[in-house]
Coordinates of C-alpha atoms in Angstrom, one line a residue:
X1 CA 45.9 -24.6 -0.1
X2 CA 48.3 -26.4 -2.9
X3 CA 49.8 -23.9 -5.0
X4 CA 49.8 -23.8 -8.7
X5 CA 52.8 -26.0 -9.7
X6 CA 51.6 -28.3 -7.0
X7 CA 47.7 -28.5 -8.5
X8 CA 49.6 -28.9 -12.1
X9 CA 51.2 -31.9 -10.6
X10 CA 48.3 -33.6 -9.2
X11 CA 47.5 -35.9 -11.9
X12 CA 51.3 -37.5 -11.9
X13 CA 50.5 -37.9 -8.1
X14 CA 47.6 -39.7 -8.8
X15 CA 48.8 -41.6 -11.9
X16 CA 51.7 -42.8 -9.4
X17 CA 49.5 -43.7 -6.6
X18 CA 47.2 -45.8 -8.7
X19 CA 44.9 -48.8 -7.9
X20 CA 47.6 -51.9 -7.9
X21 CA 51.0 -52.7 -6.9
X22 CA 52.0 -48.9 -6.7
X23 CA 49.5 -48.4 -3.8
X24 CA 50.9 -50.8 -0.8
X25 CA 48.5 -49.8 1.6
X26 CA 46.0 -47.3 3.0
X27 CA 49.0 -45.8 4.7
X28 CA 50.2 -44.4 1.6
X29 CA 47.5 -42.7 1.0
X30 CA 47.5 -41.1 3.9
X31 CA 51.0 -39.8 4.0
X32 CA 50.2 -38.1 0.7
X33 CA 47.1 -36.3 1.8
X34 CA 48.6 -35.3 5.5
X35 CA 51.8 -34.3 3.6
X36 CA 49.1 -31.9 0.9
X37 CA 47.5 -30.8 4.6
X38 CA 44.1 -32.9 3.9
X39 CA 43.7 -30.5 0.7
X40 CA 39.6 -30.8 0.1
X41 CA 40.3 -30.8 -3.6
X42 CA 42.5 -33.6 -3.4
X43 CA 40.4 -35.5 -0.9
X44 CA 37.3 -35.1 -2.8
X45 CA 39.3 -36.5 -5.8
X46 CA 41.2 -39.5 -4.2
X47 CA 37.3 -40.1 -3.0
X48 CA 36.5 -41.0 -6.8
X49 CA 39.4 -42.6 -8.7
X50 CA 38.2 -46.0 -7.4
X51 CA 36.2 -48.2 -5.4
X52 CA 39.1 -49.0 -3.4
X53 CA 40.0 -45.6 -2.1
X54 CA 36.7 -44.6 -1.8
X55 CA 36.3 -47.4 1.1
X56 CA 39.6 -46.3 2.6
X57 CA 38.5 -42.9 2.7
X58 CA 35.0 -43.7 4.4
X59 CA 36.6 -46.0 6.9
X60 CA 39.6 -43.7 8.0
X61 CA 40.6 -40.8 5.9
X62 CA 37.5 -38.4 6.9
X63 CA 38.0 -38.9 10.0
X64 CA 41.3 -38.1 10.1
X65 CA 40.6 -34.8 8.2
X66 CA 38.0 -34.0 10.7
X67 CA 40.2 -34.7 13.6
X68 CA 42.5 -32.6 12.4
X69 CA 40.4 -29.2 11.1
X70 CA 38.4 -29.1 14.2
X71 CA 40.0 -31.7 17.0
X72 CA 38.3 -29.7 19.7
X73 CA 34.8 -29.5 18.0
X74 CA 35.4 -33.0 16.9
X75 CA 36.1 -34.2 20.8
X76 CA 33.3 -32.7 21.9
X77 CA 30.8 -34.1 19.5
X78 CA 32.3 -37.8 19.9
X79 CA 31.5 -37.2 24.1
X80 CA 28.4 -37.1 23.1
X81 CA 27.7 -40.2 20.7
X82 CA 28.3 -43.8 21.3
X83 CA 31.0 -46.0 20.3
X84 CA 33.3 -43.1 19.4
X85 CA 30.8 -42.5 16.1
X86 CA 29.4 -39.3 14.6
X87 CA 26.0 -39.5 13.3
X88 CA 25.6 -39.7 9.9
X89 CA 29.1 -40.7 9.7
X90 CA 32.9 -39.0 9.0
X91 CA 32.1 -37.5 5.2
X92 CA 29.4 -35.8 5.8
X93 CA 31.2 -33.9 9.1
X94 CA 33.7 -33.3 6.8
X95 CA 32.0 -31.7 3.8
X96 CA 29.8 -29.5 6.3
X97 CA 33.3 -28.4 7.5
X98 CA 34.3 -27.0 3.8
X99 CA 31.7 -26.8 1.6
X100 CA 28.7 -24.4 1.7
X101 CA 26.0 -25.8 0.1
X102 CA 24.6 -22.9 -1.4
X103 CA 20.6 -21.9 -1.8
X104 CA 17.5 -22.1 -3.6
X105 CA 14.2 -21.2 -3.4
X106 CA 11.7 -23.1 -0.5
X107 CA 8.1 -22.6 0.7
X108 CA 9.3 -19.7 3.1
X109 CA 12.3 -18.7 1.6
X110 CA 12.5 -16.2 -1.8
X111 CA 15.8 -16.4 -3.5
X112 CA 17.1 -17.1 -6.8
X113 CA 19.6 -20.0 -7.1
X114 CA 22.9 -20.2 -5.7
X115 CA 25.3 -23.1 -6.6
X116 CA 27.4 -24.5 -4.0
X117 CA 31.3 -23.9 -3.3
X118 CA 34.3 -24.9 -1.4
X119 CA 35.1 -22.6 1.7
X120 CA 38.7 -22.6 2.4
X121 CA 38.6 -21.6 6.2
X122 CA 35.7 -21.5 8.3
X123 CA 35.0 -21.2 12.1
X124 CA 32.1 -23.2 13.6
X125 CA 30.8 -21.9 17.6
X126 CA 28.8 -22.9 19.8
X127 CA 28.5 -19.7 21.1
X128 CA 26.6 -18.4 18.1
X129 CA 24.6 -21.6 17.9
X130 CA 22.7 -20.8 20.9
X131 CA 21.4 -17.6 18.5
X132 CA 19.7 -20.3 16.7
X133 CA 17.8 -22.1 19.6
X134 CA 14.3 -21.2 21.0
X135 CA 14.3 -21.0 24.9
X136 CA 13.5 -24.2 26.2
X137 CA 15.9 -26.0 23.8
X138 CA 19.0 -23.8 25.2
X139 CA 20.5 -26.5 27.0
X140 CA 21.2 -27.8 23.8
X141 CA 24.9 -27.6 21.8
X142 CA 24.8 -26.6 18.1
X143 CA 28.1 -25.2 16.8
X144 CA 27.4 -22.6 14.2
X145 CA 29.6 -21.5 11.1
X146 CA 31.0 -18.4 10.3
X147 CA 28.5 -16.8 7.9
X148 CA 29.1 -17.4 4.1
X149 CA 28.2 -13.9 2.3
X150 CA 27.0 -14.0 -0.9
X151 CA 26.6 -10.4 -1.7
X152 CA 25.8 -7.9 -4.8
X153 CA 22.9 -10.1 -6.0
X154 CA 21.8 -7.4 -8.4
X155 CA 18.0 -6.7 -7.3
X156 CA 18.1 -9.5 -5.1
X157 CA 18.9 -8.8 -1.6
X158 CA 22.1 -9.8 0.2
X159 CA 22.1 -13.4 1.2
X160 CA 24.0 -15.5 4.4
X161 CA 24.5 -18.5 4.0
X162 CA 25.4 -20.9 7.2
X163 CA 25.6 -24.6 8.5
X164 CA 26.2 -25.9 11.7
X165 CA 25.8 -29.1 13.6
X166 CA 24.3 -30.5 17.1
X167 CA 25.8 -32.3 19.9
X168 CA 23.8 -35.6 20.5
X169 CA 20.9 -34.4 18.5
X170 CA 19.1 -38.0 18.9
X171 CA 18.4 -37.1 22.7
X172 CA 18.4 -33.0 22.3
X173 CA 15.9 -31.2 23.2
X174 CA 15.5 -29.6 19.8
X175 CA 14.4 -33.4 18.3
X176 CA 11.8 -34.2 21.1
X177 CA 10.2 -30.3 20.5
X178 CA 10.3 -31.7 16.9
X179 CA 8.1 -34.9 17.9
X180 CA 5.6 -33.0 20.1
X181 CA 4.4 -30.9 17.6
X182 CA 4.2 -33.5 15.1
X183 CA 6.5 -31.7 12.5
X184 CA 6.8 -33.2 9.4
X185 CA 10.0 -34.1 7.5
X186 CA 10.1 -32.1 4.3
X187 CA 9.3 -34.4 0.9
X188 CA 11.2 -31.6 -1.5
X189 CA 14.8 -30.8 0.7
X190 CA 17.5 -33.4 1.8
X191 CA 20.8 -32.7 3.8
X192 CA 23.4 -31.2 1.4
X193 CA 26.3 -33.5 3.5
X194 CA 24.8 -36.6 4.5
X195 CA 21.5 -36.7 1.7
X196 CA 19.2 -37.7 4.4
X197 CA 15.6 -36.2 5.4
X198 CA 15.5 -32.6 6.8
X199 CA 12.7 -31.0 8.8
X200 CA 12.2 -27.3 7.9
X201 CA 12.5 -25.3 11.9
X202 CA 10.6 -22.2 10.1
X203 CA 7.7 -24.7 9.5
X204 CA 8.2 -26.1 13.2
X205 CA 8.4 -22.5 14.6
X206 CA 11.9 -23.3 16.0
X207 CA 13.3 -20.0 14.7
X208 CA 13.9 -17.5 17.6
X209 CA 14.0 -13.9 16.9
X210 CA 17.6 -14.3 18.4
X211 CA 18.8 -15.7 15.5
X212 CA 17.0 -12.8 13.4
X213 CA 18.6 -10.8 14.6
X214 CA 22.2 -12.3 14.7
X215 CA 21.7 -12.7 10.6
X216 CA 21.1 -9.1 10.7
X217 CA 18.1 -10.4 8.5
X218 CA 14.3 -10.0 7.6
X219 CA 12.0 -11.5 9.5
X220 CA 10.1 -12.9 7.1
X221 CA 12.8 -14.5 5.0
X222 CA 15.1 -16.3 7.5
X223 CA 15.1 -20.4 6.6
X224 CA 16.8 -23.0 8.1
X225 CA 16.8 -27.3 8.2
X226 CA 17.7 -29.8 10.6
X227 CA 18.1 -33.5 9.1
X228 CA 17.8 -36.8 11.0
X229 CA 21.5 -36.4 12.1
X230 CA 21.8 -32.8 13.3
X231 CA 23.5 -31.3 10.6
X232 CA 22.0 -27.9 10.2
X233 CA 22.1 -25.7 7.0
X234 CA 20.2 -22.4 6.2
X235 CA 19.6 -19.4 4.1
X236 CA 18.8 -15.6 5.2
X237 CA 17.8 -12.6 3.2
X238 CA 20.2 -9.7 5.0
X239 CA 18.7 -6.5 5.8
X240 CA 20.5 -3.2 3.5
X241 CA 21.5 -0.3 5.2
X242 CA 19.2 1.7 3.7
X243 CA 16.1 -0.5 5.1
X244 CA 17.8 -0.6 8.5
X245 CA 17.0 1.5 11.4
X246 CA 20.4 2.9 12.0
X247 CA 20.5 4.3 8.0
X248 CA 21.8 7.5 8.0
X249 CA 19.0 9.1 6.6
X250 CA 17.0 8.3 9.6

């Protein structure tokens, strides 16, 4: 995280780094943003001053960033592709690895609107992602993120938040269940990271009790999406104490 006098700063370091003679080459840029520790704010803003930079971050700088958050996940998931690629390419890997994309009402989901925010340190497993896969898909890899709380919703009940992604998802088990039973990619929801089509796994019936029950949620209000890459994100209404089974009261 930069601290204050180094946030007030940024624009000189910009200004100095600008499109022309002051920026030799791509290596530049990435000495600056290795030296601020791939800083999201910074990277999402070096992604916009110019059409230049934007190409250099698509080509090398998310990747980097990825390698260097997650270099074990990241390994793991290039094993699995071809060519060394990531489906659906390096920036949307490496928003889903600090941003959660918030929620908003769907056909099975109830929930007022929550806007979406930088997360500063998160954990993805793929240990928890087999909470999220029905039985004959367990053979699959999803790594799962830490849950993102959004709590104190007033009357609204206590929402998780979470992403993850799959391993190979183009030959997973998951996909061809998908294509069996005909499920249909949803015509209102894209992919918060890589804006592609999503198929809702609530609509499939690809949501195991399991995973109920790892969200500590209700039943009836537990939503997730896979898109055409295998990112994952989802939504879950968490059960309050005084609903649960263990309440004192009981």
């Amino acid at each position: 995280m930069l601290s204050r006098q180094q946030r007030q700063r940024l624009p000189e370091v910009l200004d100095v780094m600008s499109p022309g003679p002051g920026l030799l080459d791509e290596k530049m840029l990435l000495l600056v943003l290795r030296a601020a520790n791939w800083n999201p704010f910074l990277l999402c803003t070096s992604a916009q001053v110019c059409k230049r930079w934007a190409d250099i971050m698509k080509r090398v700088v998310w990747k980097e960033f990825c390698l260097s958050r997650a270099p074990k996940m990241v390994g793991h998931l290039l094993s699995g592709g071809r060519d060394g690629t990531i489906p659906g390419g390096w920036e949307p890997l490496g928003k889903l690895m600090f941003y959660c994309s918030g929620c908003h009402a769907s056909t099975h989901f109830i929930s007022k609107t929550i806007p979406g925010h930088f997360v500063w340190k998160t954990r993805f497993s793929k240990t928890s992602g087999k909470w999220f896969l029905v039985p004959q898909c367990q053979a699959d890899i999803l790594y799962i993120s830490k849950i993102c709380e959004h709590l104190d919703n007033g009357d609204d009940d206590d929402l998780v938040l979470y992403r993850g992604i799959f391993r190979s998802f183009g030959t997973s088990s998951t996909r061809r269940v998908l294509m069996e039973r005909g499920a249909k990619l949803e015509e209102d929801e894209l992919c918060p990271f890589c804006r592609d089509k999503v198929w809702s796994m609530t609509d499939a019936k690809l949501v195991p009790p399991s995973a109920v029950k790892r969200l500590c949620a209700y039943e009836d209000n537990v939503e997730y999406f896979v898109c055409v890459n295998g990112h994952l994100h989802g939504m879950a209404s968490r059960i309050s104490p005084s609903d649960s089974e263990f309440s004192a009261d009981e």
